[in-house]
XYZ file of C-alpha atoms in Angstrom:
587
model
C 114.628 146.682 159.413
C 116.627 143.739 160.929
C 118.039 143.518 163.672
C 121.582 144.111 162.767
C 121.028 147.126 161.151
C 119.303 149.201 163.461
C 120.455 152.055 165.023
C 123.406 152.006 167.749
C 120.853 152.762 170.557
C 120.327 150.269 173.210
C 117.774 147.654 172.561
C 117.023 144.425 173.923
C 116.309 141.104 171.549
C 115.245 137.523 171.901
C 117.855 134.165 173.094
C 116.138 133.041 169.696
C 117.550 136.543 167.778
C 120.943 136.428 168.920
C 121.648 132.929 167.657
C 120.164 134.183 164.168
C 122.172 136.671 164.441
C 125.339 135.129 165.216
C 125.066 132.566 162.181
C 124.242 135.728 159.980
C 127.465 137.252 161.240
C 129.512 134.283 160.523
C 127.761 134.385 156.757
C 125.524 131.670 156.998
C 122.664 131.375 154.400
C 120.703 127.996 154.610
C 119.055 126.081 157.806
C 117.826 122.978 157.409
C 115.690 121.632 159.876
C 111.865 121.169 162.054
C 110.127 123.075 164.816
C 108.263 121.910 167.455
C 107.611 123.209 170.706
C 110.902 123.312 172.831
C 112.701 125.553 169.664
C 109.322 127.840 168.187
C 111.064 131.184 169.745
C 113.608 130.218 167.190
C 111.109 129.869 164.237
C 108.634 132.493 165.300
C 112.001 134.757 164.774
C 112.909 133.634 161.470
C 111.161 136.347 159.647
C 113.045 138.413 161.385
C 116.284 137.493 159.349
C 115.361 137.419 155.240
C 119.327 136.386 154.980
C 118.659 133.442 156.088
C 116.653 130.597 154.288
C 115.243 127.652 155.867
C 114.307 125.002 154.252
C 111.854 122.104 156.365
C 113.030 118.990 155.467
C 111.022 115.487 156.749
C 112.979 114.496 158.966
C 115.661 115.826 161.016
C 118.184 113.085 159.859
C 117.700 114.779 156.345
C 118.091 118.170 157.678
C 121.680 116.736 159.186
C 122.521 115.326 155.857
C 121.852 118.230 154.149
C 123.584 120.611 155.998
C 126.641 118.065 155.778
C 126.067 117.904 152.378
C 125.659 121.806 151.667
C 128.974 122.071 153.869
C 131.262 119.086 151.769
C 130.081 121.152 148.979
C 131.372 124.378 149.756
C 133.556 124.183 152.471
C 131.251 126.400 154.796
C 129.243 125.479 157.492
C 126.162 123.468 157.224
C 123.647 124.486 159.771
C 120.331 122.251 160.944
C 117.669 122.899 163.452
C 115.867 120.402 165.324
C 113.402 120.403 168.831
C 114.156 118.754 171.928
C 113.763 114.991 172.812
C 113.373 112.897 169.199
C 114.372 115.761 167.335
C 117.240 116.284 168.783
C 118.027 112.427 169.211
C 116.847 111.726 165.252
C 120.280 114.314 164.603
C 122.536 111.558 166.573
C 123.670 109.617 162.869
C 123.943 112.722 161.160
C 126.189 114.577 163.477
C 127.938 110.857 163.803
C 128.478 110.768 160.238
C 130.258 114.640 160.001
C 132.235 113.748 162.877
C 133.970 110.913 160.821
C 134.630 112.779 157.734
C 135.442 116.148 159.518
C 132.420 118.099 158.149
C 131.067 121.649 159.658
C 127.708 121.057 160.900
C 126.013 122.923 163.353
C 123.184 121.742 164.857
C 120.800 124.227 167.264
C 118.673 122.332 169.354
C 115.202 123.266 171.366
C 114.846 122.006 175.160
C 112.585 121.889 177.597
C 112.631 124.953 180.060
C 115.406 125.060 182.166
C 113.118 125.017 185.372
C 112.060 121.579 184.038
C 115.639 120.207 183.233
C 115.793 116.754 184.984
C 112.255 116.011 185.671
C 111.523 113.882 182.884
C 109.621 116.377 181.382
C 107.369 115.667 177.736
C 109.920 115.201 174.916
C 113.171 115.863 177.421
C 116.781 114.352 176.763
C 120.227 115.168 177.739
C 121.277 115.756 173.949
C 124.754 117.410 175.103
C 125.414 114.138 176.569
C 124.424 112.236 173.916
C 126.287 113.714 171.420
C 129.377 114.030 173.867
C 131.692 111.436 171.960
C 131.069 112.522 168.452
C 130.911 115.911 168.390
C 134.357 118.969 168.895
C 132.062 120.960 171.286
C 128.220 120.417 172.886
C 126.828 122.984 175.581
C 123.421 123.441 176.851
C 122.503 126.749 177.146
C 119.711 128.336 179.656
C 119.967 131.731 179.572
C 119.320 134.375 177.137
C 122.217 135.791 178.107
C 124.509 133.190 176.982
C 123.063 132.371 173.795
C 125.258 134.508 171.178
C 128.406 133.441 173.465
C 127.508 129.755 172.715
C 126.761 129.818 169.444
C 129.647 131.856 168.463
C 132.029 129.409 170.355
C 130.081 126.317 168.658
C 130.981 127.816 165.033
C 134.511 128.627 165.772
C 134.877 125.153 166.556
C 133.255 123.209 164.128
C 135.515 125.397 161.620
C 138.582 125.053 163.737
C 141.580 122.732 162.747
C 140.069 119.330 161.937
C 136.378 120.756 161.006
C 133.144 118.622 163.046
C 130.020 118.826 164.230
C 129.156 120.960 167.247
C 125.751 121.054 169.359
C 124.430 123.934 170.714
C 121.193 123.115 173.118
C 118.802 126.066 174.130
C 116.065 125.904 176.297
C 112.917 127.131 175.524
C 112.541 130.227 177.828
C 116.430 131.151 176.992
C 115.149 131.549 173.372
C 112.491 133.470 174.426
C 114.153 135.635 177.146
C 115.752 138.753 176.523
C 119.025 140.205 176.120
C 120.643 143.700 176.018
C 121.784 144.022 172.117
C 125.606 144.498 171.683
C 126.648 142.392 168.928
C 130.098 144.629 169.573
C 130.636 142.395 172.854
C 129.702 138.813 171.318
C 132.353 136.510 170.003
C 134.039 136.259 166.638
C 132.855 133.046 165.006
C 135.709 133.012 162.907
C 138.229 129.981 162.569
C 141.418 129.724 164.399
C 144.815 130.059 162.620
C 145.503 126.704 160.883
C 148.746 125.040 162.234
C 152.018 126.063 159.857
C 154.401 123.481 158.848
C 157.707 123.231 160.811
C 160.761 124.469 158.429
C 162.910 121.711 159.642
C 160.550 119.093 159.242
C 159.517 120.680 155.607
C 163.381 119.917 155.087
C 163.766 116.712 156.164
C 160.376 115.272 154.097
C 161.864 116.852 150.848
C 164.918 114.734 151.458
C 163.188 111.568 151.701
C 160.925 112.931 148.622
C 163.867 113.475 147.012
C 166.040 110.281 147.440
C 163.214 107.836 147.046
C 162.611 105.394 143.739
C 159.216 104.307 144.583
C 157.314 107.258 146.389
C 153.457 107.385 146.273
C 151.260 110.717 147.718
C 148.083 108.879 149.280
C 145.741 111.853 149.272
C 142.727 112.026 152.033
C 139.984 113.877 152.550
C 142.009 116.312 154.524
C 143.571 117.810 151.039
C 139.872 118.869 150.216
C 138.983 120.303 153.250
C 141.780 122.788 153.312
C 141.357 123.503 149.540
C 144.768 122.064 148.606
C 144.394 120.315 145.262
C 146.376 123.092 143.407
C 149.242 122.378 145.916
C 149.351 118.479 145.481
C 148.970 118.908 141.633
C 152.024 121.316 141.888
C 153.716 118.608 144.108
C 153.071 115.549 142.063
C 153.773 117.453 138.762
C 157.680 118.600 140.081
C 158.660 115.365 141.222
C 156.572 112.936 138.583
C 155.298 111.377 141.740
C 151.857 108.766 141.318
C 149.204 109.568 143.111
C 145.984 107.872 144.847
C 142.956 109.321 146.204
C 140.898 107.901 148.643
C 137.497 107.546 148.963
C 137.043 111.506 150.741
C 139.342 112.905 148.585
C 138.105 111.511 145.011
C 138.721 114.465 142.735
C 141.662 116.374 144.873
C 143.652 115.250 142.001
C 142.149 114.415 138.214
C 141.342 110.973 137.700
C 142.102 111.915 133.802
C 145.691 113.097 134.929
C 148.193 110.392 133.978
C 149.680 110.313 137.308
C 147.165 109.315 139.093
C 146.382 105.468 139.661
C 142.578 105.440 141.223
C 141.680 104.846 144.412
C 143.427 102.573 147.359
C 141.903 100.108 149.317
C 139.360 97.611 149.962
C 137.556 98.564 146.927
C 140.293 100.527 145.251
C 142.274 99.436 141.487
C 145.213 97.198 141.496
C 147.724 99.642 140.547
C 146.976 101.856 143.527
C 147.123 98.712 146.322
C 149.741 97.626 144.326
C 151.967 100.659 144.711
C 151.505 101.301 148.427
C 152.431 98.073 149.196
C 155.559 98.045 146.903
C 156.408 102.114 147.974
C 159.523 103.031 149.643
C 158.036 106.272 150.675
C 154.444 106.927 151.260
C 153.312 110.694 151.727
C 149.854 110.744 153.398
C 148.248 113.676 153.031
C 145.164 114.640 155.082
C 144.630 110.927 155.296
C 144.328 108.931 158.674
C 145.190 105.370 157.548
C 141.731 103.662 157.762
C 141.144 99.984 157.949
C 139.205 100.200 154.977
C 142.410 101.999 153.235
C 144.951 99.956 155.037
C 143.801 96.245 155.235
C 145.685 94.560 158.012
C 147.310 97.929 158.961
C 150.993 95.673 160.129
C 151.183 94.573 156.954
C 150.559 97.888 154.948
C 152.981 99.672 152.508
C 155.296 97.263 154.565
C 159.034 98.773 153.126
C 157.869 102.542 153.117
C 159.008 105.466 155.382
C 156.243 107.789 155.834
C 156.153 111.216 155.238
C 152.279 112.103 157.658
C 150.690 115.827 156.806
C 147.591 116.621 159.238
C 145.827 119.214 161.166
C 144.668 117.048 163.844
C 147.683 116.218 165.651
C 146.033 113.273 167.383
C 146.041 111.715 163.865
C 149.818 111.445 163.946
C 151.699 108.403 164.929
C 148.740 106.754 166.119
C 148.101 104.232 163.871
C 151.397 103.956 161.934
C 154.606 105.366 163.100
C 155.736 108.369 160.791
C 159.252 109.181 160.043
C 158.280 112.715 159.742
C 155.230 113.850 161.383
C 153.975 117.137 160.155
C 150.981 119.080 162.245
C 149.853 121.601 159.720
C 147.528 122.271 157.116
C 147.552 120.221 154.345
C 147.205 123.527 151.909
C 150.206 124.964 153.991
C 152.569 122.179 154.046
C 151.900 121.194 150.447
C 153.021 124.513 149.169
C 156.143 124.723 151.629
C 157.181 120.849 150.815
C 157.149 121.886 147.272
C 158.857 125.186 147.198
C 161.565 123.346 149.010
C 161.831 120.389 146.723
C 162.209 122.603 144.076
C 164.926 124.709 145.915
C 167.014 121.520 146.605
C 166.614 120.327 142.735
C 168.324 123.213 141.708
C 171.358 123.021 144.304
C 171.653 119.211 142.602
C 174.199 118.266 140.389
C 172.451 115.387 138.946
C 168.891 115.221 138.061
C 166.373 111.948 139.435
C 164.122 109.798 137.566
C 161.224 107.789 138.434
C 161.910 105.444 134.960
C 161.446 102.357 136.930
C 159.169 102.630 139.190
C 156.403 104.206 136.503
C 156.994 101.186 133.824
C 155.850 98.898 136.818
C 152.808 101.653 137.869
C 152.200 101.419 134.065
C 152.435 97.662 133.567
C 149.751 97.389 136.551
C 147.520 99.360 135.308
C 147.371 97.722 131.693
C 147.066 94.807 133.096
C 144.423 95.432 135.847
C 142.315 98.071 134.415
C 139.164 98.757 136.258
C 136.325 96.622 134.572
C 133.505 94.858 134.756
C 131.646 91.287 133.361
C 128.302 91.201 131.974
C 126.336 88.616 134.405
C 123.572 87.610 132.165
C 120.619 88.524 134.580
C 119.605 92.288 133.560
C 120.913 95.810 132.840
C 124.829 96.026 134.751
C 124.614 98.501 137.391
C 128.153 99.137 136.098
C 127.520 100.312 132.607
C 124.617 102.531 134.441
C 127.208 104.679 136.106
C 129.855 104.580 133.725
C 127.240 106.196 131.146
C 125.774 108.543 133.810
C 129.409 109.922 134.676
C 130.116 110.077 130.914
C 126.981 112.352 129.475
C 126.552 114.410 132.847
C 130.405 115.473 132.900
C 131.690 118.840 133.595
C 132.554 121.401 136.665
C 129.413 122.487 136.703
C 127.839 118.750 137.867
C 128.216 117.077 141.422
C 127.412 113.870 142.239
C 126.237 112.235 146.126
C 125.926 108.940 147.361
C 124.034 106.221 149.590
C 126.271 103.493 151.161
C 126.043 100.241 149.424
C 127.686 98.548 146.698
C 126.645 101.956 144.093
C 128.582 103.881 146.217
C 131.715 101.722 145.326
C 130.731 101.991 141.733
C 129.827 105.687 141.709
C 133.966 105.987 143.212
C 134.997 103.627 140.571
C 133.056 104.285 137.164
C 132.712 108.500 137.112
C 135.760 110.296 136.625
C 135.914 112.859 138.912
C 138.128 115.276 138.421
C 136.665 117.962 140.674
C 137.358 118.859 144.310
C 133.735 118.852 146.438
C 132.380 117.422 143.532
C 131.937 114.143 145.026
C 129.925 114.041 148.540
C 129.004 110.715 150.323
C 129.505 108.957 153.778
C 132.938 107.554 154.181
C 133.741 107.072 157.726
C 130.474 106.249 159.128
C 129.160 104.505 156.149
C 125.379 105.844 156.300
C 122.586 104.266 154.457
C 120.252 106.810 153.363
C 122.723 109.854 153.068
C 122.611 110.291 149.191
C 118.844 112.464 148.872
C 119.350 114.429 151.680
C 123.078 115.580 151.380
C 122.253 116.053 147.388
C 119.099 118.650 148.219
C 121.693 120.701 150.893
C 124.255 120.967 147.336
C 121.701 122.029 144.899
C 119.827 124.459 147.958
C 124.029 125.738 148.102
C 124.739 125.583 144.435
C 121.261 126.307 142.520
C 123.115 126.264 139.080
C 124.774 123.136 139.505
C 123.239 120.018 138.669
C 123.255 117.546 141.300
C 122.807 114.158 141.115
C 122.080 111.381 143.612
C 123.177 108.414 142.908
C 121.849 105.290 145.175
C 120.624 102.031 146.064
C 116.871 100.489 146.165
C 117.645 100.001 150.462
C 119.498 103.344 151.066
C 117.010 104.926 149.054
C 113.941 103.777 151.436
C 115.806 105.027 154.062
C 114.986 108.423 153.358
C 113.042 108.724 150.350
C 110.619 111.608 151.776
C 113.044 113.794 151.299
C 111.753 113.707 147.646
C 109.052 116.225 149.080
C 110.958 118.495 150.505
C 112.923 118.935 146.945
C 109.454 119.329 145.572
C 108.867 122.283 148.085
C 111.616 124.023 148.093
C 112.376 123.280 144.140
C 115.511 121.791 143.989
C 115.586 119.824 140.757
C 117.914 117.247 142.218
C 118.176 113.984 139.747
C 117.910 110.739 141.700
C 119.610 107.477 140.213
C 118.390 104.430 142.134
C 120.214 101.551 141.389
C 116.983 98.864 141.962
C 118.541 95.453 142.128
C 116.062 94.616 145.169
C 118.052 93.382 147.462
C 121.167 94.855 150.284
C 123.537 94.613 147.212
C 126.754 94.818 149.745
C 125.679 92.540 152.358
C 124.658 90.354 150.209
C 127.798 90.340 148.735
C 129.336 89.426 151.830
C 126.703 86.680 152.507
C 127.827 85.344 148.811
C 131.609 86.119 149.812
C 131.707 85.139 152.957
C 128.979 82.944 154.904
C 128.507 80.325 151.804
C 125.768 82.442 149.777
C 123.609 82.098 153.127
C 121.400 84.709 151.902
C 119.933 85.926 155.390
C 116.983 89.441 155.048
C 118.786 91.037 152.325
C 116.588 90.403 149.707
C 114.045 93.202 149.553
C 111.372 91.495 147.184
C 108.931 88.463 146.993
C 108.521 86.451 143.991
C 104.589 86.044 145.655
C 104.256 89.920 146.105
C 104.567 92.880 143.896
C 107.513 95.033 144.535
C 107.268 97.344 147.301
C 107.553 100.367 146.670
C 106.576 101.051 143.138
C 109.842 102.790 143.031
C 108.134 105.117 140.571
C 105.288 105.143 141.671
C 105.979 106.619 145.124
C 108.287 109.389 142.834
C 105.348 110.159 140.851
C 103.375 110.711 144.167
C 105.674 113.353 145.700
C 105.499 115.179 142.533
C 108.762 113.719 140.684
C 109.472 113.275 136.951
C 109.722 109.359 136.537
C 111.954 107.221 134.431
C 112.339 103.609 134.229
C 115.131 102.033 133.036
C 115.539 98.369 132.363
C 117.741 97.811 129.053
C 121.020 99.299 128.200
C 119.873 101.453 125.137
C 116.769 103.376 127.720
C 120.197 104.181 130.074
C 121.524 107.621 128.044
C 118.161 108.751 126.549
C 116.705 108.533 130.577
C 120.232 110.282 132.128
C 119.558 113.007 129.087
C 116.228 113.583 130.128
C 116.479 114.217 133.540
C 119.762 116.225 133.137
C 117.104 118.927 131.149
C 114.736 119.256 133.639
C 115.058 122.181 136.099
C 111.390 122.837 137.505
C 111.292 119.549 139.570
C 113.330 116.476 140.801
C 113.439 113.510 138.464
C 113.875 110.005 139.996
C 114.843 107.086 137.415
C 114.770 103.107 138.962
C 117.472 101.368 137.076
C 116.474 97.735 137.264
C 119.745 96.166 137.685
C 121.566 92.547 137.798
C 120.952 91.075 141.392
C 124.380 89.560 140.926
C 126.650 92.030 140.230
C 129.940 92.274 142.489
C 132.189 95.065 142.946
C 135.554 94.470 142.028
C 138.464 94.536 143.060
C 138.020 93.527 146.885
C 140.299 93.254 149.629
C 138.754 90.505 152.057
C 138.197 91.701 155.376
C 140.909 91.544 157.696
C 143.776 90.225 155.579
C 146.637 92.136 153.773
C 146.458 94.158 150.630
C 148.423 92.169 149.241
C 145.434 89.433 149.090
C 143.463 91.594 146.717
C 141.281 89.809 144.414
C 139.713 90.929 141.033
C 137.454 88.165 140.643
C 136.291 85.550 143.465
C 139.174 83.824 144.004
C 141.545 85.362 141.232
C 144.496 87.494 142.578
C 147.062 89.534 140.250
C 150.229 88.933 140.341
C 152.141 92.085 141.535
């Protein structure tokens, strides 16, 4: 019997217990992670909890990508374990990547005994420290006593608001001290109370919504996190108002729905730079105007008033000056904005019409459409993931990335029309994130079928996860664009610093290539395909989509060449967009 449903008689239990049992009170399921010595108590209790399934990944980066990745997926928290000293430290870029795109992670950590803190003692660090500046809440904990208290408090907070990361280190003889049992007295790990919109403010934004001719709702990653896609459909639908999704929010709103014009910014289609630069009203939604979104940010959407929704209040005004700023949930204030644009319709006399402003949305996107040119030198990574998105389509299917250039094409060549259906590293831009996050979905979603899709570098980075899908069989499918090289640096180095190719090309015309991509997939148990012609692309996708007993890998040889397109250069205006080296459209 476990320990939470004994009887109501005094008992004492483990530092290690109470944090299992605290993350089985706030419904967790899956912990990724690795023991060692400082956090054993913690394993050495896990049998004590069959609720809760761990799964040991390779590394502990993995295990923070895959709890990010089990949390983008479902919108619960992602939980990873790790020891003290290297573990802990190897958790830094993970817990750096969900603090820029506002995942739930927990992370427990092991330390050294608290009588050793500050000696310098075999595989100590000051993690809490460490992970100070990129995570909502870090405490070390050394005693028993305080363990449910802090791991409670960690859980709320990672859930809170604007969801993050949050740290929780225990030392070794607070997980294995003792502590009188009264779950009654420990925290609730619960969430706070999202922020509600302001009625006033509600007011005033459906004014501007209303008397605008060019408005645009730019959508961020905030609209998924508070599970408000049904909102901002009802929102865009009342007012006939275009939308674009950036690069976190791909699938809020359905890339098939005719309102919607693709994604914005550096990498984003024509029609959606194009009509934040020419909007007299921009409606951000859960969306913190990134550089990568924004180009030169004094120069952005330069005639609009703007209309800010967040739940982190620090977002507002701090990078561009709002004309209303709302602090609220983006599910909250979606709902309210709309119920009170469709209250003021009805006290009009004369009905509104976006005529004008959609024939020159329209005319953009005929003439602009996203596209690609054959280059001559071998299968187009391109056509790759155009044909992937098209035969493994559905709700049923999600799809992670890597960083690199096929993360830009994954964005631009599947239609996603999905919330959570789309997980990769915006903010933080992590090589290596695709495997890891994609084994933490199918470990959270065992029916779906999950699909990582990345690059020949950010696949190195952390290609032993393979094993640990092996283990724990999760038939992930793993696409690896192989075009041997850094495809996006090199693009810059082609771009940018006169084709100055500088260590990004990851082959040798003298040597073999290293790895055998399939080779080393075949070793940790894989199925293998091989791809290096256009008509192997859909019989290869096919076959892995069937299998279900093991994860398939498939190398796509792919042109070296190939460019993604459009591109905003660094550090200029949108308005400088190019869809071809030196070719901009006219707009």
């Amino acid at each position: 019997m476990d320990v939470l449903t004994e009887s109501r008689s005094p008992r004492r239990m483990s530092g290690a217990a109470a944090a299992l049992s605290m993350l089985e009170r706030a419904g967790v399921k899956l912990l990724f992670g690795i023991p060692g010595g400082a956090n054993l108590p913690l394993y050495q209790t896990l049998s004590e909890f069959p609720g809760l399934r761990h799964i040991l990944t390779r590394h502990e980066q993995g295990a923070g990508h895959a709890a990010s990745g089990h949390a983008q997926a479902t919108g619960t928290l992602g939980v990873c374990l790790a020891t003290s000293g290297p573990g802990a430290t190897n958790l830094v870029t993970a817990l750096m990547d969900a603090h820029m795109d506002s995942v739930p992670v927990l992370a427990i950590t092991g330390q050294v005994d608290s009588s050793q803190l500050g000696t310098a003692a075999f595989q100590e660090a000051d993690i809490c420290s460490i992970v100070a500046p990129i995570t909502k809440y870090a405490v070390e904990v050394t005693r028993a006593t305080d363990v449910a208290d802090a791991v409670g408090e960690a859980i709320r907070c990672a859930l809170s608001g604007r969801p993050g990361p949050a740290l929780v280190s225990i030392t070794k003889d607070a997980l294995a001290g003792t502590v009188q049992f009264v779950p009654a007295s420990w925290p609730d790990p619960c969430p706070a109370e999202p922020p509600q919109p302001t009625p006033a403010l509600i007011e005033r934004a459906a004014e501007l919504l209303l008397a605008a001719k060019r408005p645009v709702l730019y959508v961020g990653g905030g609209v998924i996190k508070a599970d408000a896609a049904a909102p901002l459909r009802e929102l865009a639908e009342t007012l006939d108002v275009p939308v674009v999704t950036t690069l976190m929010a791909r699938g809020a709103f359905p890339d098939t729905h005719r309102q919607h014009l693709g994604m914005p910014g550096m990498h984003g289609t024509v029609a959606a730079v194009a009509a934040l630069q020419a909007a007299d009203l921009v409606i951000a939604a859960g969306a913190r105007f990134d550089d990568r979104v924004t180009g030169k940010l004094d120069s952005f959407a330069p005639r609009a008033a703007v209309v800010h929704i967040d739940i982190d209040n620090g977002e507002l005004n701090r990078k561009r000056r709002a004309d209303v700023a709302l602090h609220a949930d983006c599910h909250a204030a979606l709902t309210a904005l709309t119920d009170q644009v469709r209250r003021s319709m009805l006290a009009r006399t004369t009905s509104r019409g976006l005529g004008d402003w959609w024939e020159r949305l329209d005319s953009w996107r005929s003439r602009y459409p996203q596209g690609y040119q054959d280059q001559g030198d071998g299968l187009m990574p391109q056509y790759v993931i155009e044909r992937l998105g098209v035969l493994t389509a559905g709700p049923g299917t999600v799809y992670t990335t890597g960083v690199g250039q096929h993360q830009m094409w994954a964005s631009q060549f599947i239609q996603h029309n999905y919330p959570r259906a789309f997980v990769n590293s915006g903010g933080a831009g992590t090589m290596g994130y695709a495997l890891p996050a994609a084994l933490g979905v199918q470990a959270a979603l065992p029916d779906a079928e999950v699909w990582a899709i990345d690059g020949d570098g950010s696949f190195a980075m952390t290609c032993q996860e393979l094993a640990t899908c092996v283990h724990a069989d999760l038939p992930v499918k793993v696409a690896v664009l192989n075009n041997a090289s850094l495809g996006m640096v090199r693009q810059w180095q082609d771009l940018f610093h006169e084709q100055n190719f500088v260590e990004t090309d990851l082959d040798s015309p003298a040597k073999p290539p290293s790895p055998d991509i399939t080779a080393l997939a075949r070793a940790y148990g894989c199925a293998v395909h091989r791809c290096d012609h256009p008509e192997e692309v859909d019989r290869a996708v096919l076959a892995a989509s069937a299998i279900r007993d093991r994860p398939t890998v498939i190398e796509f040889v792919v042109s070296k060449s190939a460019m993604v397109w459009p591109m905003v250069p660094p550090g200029v205006s949108n308005d400088e967009i190019e869809i071809a080296r030196g070719l901009r459209p006219h707009f």
